[in-house]
Backbone as ProteinMPNN parsed JSONL, in Angstrom:
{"seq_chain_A": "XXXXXXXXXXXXXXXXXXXXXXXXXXXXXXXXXXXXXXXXXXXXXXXXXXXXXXXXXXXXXXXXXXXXXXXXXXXXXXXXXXXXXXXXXXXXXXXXXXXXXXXXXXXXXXXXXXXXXXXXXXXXXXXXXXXXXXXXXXXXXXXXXXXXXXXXXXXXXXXXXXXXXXXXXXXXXXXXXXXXXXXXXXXXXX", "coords_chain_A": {"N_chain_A": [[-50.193, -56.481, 8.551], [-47.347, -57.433, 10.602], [-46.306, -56.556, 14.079], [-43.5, -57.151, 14.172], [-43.169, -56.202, 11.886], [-44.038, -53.86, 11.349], [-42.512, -52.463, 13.714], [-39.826, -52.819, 12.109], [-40.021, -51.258, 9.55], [-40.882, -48.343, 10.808], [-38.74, -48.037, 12.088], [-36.41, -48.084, 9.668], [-37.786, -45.837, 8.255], [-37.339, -43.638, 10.53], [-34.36, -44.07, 10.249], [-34.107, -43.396, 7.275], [-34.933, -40.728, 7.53], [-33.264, -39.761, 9.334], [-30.636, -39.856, 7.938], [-30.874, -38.263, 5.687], [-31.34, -35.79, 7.195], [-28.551, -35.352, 8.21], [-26.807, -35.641, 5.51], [-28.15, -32.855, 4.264], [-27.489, -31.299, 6.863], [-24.489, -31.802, 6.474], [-23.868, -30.635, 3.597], [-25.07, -28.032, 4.065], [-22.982, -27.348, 5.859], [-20.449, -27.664, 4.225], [-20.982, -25.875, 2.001], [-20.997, -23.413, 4.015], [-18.624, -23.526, 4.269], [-16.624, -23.315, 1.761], [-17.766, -20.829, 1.748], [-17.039, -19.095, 3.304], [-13.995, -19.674, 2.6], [-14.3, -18.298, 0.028], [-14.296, -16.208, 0.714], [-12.965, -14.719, 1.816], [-10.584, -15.065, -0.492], [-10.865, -13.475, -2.207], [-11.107, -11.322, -0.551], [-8.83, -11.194, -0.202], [-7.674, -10.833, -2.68], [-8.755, -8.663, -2.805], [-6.789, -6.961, -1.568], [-4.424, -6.923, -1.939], [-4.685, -5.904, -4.677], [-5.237, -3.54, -3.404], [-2.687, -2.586, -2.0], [-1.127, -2.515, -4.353], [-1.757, 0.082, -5.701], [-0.95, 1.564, -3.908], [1.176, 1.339, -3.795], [2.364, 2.302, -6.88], [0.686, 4.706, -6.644], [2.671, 5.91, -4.591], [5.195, 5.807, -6.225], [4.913, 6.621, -8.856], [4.296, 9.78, -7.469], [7.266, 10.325, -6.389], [8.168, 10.121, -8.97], [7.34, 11.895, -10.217], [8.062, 14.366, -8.334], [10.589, 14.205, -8.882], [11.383, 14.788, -11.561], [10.21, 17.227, -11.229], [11.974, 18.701, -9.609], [14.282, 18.4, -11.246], [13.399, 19.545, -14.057], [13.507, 21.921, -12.277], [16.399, 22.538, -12.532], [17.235, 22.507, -15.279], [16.014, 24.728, -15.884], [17.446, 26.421, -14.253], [20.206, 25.955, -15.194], [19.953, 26.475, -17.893], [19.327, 29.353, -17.286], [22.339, 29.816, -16.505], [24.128, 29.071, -18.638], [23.102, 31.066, -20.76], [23.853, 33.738, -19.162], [26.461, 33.3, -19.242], [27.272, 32.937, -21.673], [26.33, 35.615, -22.853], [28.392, 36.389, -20.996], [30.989, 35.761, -22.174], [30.283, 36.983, -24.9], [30.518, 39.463, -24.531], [33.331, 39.588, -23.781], [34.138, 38.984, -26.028], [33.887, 40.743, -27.588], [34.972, 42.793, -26.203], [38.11, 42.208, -26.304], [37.9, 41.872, -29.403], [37.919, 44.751, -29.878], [39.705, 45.732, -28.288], [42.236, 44.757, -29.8], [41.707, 46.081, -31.835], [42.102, 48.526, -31.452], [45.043, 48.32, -30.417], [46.878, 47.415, -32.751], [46.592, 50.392, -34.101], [47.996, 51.521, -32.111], [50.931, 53.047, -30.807], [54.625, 52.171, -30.947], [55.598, 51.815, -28.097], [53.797, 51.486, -26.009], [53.09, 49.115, -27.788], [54.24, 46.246, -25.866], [52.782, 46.442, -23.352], [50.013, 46.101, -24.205], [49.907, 43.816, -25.631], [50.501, 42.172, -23.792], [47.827, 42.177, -21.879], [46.422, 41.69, -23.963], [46.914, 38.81, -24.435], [46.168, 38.127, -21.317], [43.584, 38.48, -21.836], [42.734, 36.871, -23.574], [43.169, 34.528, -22.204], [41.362, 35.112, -20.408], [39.18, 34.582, -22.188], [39.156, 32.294, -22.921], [39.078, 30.576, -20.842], [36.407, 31.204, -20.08], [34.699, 30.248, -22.343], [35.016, 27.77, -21.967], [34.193, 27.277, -19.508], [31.075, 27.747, -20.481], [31.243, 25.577, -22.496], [31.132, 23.267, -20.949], [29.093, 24.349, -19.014], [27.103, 24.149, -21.103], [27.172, 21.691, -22.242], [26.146, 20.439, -19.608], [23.603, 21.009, -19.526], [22.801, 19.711, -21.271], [22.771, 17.044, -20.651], [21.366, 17.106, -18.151], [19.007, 17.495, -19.499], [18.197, 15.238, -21.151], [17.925, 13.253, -19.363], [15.855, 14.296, -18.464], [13.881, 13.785, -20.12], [14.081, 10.958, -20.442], [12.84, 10.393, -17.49], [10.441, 11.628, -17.715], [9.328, 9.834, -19.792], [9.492, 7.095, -18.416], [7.93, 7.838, -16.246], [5.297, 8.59, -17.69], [4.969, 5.638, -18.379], [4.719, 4.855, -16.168], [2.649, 5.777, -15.097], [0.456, 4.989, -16.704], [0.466, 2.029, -16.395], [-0.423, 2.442, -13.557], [-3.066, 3.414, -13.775], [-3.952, 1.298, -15.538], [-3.704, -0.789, -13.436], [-5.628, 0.615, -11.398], [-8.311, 0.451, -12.818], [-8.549, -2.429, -13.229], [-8.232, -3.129, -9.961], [-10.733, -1.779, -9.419], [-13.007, -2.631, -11.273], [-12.51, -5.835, -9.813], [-13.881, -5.027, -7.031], [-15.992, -4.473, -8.283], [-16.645, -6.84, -9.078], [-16.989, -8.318, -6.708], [-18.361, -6.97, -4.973], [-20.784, -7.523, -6.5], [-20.898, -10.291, -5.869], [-21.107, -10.613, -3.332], [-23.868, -9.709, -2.887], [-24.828, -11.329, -4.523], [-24.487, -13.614, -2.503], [-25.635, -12.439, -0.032], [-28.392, -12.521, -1.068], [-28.618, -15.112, -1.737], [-28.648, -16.368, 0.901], [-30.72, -15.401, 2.538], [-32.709, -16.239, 0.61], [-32.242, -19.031, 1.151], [-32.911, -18.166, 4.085], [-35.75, -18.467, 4.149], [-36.327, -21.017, 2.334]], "CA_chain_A": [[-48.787, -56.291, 8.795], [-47.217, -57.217, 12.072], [-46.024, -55.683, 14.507], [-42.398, -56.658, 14.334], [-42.53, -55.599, 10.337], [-44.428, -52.591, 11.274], [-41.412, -51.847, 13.608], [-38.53, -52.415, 11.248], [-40.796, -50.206, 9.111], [-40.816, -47.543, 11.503], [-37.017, -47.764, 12.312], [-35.88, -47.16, 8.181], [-38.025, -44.522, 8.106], [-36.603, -42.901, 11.292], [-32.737, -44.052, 9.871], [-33.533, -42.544, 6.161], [-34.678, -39.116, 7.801], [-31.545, -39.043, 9.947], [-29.484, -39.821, 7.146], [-31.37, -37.388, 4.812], [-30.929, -34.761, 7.791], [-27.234, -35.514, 8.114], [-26.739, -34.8, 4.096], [-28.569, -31.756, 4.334], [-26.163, -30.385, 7.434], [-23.146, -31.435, 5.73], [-24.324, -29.732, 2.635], [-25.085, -26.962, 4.42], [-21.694, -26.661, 6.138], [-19.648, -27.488, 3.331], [-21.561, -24.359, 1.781], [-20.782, -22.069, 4.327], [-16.596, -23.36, 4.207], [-16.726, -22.511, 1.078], [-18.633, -19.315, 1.053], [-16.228, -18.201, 3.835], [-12.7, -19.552, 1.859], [-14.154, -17.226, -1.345], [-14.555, -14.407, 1.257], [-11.283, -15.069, 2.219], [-9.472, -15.137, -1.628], [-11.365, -12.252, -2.432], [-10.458, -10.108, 0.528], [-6.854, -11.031, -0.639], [-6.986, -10.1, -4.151], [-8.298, -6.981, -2.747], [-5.534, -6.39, -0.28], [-2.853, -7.056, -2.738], [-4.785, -4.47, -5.565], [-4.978, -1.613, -2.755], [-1.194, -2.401, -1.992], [-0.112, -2.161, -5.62], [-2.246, 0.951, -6.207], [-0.526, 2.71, -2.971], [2.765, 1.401, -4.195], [2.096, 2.793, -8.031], [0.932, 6.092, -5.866], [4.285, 6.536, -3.947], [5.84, 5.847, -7.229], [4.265, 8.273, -9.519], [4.436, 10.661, -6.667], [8.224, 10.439, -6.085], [8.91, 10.436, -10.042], [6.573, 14.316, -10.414], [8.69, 15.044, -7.615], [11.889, 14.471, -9.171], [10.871, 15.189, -12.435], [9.812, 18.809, -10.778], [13.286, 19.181, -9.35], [14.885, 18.19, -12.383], [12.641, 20.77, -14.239], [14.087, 23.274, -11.928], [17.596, 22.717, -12.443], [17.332, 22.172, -15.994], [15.68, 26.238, -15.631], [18.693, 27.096, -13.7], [21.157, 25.307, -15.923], [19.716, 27.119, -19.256], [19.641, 30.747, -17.25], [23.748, 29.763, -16.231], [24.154, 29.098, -19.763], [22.943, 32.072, -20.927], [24.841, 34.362, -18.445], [28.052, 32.632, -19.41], [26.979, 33.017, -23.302], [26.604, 36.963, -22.666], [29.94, 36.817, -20.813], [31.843, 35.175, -23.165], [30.466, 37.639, -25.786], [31.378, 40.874, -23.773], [34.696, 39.592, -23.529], [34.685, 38.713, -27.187], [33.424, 41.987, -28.229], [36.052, 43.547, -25.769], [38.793, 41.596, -27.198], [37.984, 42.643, -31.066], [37.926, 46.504, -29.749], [41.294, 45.875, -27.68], [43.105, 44.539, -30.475], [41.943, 47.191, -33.192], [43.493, 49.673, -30.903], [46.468, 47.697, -30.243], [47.304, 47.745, -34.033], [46.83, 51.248, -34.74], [48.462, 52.217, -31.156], [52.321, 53.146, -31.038], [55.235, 51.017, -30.776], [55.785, 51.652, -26.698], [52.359, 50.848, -25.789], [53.119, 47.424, -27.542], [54.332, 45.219, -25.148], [51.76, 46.868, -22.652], [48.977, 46.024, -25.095], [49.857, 42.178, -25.687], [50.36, 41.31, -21.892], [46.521, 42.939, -21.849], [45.439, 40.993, -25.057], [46.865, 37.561, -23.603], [45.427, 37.884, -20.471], [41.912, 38.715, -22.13], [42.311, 35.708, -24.075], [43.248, 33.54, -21.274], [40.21, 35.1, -20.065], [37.935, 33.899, -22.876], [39.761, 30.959, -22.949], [38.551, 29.794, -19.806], [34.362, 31.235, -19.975], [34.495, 29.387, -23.309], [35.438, 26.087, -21.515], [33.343, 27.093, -18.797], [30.077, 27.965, -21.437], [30.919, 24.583, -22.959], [31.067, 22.908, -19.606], [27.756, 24.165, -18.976], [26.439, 23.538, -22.065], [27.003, 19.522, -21.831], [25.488, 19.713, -18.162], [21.988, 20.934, -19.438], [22.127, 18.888, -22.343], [22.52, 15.754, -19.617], [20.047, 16.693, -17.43], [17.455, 17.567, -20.494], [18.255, 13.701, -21.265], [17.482, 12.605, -18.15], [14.096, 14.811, -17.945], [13.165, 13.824, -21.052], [13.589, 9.737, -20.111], [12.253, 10.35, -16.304], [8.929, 11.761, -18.368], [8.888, 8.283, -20.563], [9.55, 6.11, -17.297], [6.24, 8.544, -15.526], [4.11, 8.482, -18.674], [4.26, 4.015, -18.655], [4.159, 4.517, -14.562], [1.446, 6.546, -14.843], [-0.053, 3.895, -17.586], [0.574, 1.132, -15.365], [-1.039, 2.799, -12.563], [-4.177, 3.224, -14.449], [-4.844, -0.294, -15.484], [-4.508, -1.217, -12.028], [-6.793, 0.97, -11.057], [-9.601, -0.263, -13.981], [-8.585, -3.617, -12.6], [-9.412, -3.069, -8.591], [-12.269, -0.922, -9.838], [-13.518, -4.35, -11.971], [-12.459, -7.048, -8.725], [-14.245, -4.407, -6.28], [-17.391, -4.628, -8.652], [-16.985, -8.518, -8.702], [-16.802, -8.312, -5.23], [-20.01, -6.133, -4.785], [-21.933, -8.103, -7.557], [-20.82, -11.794, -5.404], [-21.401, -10.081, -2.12], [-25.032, -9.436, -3.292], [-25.305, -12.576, -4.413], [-24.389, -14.342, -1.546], [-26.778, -11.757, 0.634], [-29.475, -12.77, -1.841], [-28.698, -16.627, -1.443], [-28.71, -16.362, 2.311], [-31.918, -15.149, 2.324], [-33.76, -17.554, -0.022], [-31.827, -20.18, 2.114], [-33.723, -18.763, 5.276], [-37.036, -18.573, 3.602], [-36.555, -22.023, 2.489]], "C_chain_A": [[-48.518, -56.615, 10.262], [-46.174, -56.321, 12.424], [-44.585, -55.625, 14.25], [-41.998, -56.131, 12.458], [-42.954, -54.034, 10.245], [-43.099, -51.501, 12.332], [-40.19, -51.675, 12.835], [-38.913, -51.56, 9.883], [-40.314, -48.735, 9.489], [-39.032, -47.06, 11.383], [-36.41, -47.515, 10.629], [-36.189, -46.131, 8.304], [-37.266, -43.513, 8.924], [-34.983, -42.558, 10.747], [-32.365, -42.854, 8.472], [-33.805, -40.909, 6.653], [-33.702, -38.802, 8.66], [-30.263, -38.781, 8.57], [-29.633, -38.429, 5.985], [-30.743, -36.033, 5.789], [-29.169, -34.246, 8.028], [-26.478, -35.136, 6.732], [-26.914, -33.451, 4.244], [-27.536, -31.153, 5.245], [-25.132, -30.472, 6.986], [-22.914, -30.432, 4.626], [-24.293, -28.182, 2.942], [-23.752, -25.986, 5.092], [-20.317, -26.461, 5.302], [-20.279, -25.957, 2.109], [-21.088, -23.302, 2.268], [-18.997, -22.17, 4.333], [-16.255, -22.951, 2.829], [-17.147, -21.226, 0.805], [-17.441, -18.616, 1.529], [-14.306, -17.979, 3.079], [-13.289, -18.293, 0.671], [-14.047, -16.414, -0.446], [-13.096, -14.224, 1.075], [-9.987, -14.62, 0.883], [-10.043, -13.509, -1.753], [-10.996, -10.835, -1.844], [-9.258, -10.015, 0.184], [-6.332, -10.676, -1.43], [-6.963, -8.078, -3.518], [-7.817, -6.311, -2.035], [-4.524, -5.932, -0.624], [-3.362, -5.969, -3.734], [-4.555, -3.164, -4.625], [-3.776, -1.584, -2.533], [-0.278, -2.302, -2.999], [-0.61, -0.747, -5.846], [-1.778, 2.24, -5.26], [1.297, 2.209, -3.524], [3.143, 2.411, -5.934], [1.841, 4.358, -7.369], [2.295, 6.382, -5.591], [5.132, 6.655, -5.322], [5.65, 6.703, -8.267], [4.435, 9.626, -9.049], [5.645, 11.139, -6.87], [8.975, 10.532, -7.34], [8.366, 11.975, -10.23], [7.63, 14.617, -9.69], [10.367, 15.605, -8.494], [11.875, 14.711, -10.655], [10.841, 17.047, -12.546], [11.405, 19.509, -10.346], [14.064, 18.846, -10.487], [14.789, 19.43, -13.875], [13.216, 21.873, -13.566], [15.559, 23.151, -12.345], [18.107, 22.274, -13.743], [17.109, 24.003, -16.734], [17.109, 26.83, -15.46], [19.907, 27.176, -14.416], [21.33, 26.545, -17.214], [19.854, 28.751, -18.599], [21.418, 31.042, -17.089], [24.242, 30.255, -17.2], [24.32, 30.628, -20.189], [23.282, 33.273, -20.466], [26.097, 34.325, -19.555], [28.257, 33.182, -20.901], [27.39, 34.876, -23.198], [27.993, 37.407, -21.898], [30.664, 36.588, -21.633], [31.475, 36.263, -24.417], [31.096, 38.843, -26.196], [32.796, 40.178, -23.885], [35.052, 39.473, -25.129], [34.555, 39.967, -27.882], [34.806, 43.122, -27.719], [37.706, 43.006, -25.895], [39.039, 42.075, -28.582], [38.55, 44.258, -30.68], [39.178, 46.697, -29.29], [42.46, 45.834, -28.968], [43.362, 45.67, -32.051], [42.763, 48.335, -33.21], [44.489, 49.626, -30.9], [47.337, 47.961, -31.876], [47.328, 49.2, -34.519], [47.482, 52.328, -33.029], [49.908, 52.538, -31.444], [53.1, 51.836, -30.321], [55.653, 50.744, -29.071], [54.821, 50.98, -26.069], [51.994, 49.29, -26.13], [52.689, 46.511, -26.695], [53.335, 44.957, -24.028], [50.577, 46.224, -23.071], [49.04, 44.618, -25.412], [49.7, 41.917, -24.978], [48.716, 41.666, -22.233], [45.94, 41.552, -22.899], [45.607, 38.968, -24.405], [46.031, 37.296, -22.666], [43.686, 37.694, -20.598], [42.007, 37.299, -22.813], [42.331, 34.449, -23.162], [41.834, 33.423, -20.88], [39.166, 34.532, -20.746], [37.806, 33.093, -23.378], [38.79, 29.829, -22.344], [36.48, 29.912, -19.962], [34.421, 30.285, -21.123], [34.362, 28.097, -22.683], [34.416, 26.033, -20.115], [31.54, 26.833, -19.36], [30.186, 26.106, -22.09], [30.978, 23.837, -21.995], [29.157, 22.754, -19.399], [27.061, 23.946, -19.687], [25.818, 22.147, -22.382], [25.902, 19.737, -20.674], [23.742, 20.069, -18.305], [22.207, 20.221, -20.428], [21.799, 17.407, -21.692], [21.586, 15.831, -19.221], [18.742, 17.403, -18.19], [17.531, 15.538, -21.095], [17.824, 13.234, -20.381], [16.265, 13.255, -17.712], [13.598, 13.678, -19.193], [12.762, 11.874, -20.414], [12.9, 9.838, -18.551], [10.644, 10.866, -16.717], [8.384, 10.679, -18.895], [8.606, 7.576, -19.166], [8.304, 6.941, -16.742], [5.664, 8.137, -16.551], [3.882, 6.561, -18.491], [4.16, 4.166, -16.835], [2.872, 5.005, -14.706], [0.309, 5.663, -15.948], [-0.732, 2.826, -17.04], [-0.442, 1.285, -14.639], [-3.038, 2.4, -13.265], [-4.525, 1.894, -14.785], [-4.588, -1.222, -14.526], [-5.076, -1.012, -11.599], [-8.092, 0.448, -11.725], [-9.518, -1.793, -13.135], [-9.014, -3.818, -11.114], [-10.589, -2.75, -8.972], [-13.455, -2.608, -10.078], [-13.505, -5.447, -10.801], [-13.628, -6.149, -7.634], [-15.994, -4.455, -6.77], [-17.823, -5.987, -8.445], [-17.82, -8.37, -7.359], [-17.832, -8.076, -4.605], [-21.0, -7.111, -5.055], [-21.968, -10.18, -6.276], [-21.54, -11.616, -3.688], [-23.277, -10.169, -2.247], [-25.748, -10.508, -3.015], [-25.787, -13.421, -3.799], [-25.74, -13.746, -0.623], [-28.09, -12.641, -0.021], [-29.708, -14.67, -1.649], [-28.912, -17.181, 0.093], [-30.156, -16.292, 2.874], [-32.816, -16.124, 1.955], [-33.666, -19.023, 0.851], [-32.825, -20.208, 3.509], [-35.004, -18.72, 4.576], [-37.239, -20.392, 3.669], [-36.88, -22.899, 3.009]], "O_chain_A": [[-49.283, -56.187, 11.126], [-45.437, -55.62, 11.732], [-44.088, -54.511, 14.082], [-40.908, -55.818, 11.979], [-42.506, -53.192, 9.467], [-42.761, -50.352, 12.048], [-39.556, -50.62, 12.835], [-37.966, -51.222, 9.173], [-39.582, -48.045, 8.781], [-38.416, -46.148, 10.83], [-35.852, -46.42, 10.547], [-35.352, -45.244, 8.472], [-36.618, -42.63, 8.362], [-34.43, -41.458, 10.733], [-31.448, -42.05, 8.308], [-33.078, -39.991, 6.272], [-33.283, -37.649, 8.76], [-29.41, -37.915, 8.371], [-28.684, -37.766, 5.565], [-29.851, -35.32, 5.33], [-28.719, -33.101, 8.01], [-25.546, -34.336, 6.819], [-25.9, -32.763, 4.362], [-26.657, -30.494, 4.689], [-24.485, -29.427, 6.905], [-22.027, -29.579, 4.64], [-23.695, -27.318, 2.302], [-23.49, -24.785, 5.025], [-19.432, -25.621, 5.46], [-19.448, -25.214, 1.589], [-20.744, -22.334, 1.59], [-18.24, -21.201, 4.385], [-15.417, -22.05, 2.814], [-16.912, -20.613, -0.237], [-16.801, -17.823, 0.84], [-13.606, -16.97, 2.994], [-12.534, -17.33, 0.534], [-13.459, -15.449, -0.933], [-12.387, -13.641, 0.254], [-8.898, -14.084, 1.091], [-9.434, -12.54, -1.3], [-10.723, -9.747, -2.349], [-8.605, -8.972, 0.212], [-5.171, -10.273, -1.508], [-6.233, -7.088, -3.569], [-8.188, -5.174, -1.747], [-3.811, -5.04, -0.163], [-2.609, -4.998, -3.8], [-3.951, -2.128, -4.902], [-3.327, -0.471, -2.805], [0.929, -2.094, -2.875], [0.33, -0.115, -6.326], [-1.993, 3.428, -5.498], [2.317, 2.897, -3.502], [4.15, 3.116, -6.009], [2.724, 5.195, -7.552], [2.989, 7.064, -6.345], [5.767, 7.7, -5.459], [6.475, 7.603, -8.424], [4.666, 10.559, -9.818], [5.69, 12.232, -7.434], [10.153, 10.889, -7.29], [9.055, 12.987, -10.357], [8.432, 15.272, -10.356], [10.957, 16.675, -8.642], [13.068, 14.917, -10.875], [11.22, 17.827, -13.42], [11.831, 20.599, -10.727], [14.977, 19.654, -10.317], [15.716, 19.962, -14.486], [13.457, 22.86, -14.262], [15.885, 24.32, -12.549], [19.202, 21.711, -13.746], [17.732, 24.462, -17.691], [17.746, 27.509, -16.266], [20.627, 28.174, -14.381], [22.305, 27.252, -17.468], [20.481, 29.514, -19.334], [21.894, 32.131, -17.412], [24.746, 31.379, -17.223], [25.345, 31.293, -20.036], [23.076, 34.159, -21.295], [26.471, 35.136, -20.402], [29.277, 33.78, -21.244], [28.514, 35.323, -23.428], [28.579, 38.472, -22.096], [31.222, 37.63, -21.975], [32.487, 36.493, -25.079], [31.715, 39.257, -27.175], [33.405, 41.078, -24.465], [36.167, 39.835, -25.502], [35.268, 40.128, -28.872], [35.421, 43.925, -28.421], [38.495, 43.788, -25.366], [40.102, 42.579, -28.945], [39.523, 44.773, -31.23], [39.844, 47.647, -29.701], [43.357, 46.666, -29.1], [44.283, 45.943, -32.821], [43.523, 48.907, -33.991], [45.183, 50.574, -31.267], [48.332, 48.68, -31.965], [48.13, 49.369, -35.437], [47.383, 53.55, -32.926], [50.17, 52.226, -32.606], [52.676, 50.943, -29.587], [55.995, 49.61, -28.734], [55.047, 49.871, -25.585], [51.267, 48.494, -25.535], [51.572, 46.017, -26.544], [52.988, 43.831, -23.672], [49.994, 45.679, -22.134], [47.904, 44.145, -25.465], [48.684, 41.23, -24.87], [48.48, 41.112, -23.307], [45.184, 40.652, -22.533], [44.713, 38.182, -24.091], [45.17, 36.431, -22.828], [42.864, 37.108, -19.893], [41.118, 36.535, -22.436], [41.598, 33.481, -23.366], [41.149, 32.401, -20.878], [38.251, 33.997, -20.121], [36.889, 32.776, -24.136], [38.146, 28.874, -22.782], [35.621, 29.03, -19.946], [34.079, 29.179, -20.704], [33.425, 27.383, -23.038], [33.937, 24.975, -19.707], [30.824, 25.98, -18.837], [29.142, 25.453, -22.086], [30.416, 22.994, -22.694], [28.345, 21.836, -19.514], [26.039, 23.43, -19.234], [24.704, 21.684, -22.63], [24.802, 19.207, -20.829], [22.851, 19.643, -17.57], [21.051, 19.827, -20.582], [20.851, 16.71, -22.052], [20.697, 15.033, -19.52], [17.715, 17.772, -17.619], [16.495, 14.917, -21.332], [16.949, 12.448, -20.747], [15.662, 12.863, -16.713], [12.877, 12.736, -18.864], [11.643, 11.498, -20.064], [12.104, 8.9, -18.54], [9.708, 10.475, -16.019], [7.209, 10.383, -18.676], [7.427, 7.509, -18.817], [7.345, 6.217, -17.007], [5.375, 6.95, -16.398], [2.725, 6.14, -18.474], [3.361, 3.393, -16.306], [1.976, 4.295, -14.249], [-0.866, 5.951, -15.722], [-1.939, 2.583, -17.063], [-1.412, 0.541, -14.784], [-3.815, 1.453, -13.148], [-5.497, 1.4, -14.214], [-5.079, -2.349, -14.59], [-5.653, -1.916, -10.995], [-8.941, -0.005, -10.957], [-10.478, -2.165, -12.46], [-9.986, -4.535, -10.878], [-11.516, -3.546, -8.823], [-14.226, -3.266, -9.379], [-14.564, -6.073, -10.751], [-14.522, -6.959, -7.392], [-16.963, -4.469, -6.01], [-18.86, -6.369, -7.904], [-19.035, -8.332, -7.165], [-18.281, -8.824, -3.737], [-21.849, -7.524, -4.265], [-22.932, -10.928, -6.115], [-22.291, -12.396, -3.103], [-23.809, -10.903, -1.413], [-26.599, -10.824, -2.183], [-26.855, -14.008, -3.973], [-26.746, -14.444, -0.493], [-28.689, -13.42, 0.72], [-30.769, -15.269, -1.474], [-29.304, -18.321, 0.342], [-30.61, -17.159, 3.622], [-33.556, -16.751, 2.712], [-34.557, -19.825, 1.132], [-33.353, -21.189, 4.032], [-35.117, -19.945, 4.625], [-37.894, -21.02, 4.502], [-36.884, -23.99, 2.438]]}, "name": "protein", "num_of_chains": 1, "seq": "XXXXXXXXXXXXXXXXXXXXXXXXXXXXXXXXXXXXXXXXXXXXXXXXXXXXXXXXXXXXXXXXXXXXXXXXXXXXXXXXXXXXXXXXXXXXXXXXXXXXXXXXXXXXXXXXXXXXXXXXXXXXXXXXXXXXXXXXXXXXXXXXXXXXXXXXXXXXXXXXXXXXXXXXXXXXXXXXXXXXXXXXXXXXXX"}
């Protein structure tokens, strides 16, 4: 062989292990731009699950709440009620007893004895209208517990299979993390 075939010999060899080495670093860096974009999506899914799972919190939170106050004044409503009910009966009871008298009273005492019976009825006129008043206003806000329990029970639904779902990306996440550790590794060995 001569010499100038034994240099253009020489010189391929030198060119294909640059070029071979040049593969290999690209390889290697297009590897790590990728490794780092997945870090990257990954970190984002799980940025956006912990920000739905604190938004689903506040929300759940702020329906118990009002739910709980609703609950109380649904309490309050039904003890009103029930007042009003026992007034309205006293007056109805004292009403019947007024008027039995009134009929077997004398004829002076009359006119005395109607003014009296009017006024009582005015009186049980009005608790009546007040009793049915309150009556409607818990039957509203037992409507409005009852759907603010539906709307919690699918929030509170909701919530839950977002949670199963971070839970599941967070395991990905772990299980790729690993991976990668584990590929990093064999890489420096290699």
């Amino acid at each position: 062989m001569c010499p100038t075939q034994a240099h253009n010999l020489r010189k391929q060899q030198r060119l294909a292990t640059l070029v071979r080495t040049k593969a290999v670093e690209r390889t290697e860096k297009l590897n790590e731009w990728e490794e780092r974009y997945l870090t990257r999506v990954d970190d984002e899914r799980r940025r956006q699950h912990e920000d739905k799972m604190k938004h689903f919190r506040r929300v759940v939170s702020k329906a118990q709440q009002q739910e709980h106050g609703m609950y109380e004044k649904v309490r309050q409503s039904e003890y009103s009620r029930t007042k009003q009910e026992q007034v309205v009966k006293k007056l109805n009871d004292q009403l019947l007893k007024l008027r039995r008298r009134n009929h077997s009273s004398i004829r002076e005492q009359m006119a005395d004895s109607l003014r009296k019976e009017k006024e009582l009825e005015w009186k049980l006129q009005r608790e009546k209208a007040q009793l049915t008043k309150t009556t409607v206003e818990r039957e509203g806000m037992y409507e409005n517990i009852v759907k603010l329990r539906e709307r919690l029970r699918e929030d509170k639904y909701v919530m839950g299979e977002e949670e199963r779902e971070h839970i599941r990306l967070q395991r990905i996440g772990m299980r790729t993390d690993g991976y990668l550790d584990q590929g990093q590794t064999l890489a420096s060995y290699g």
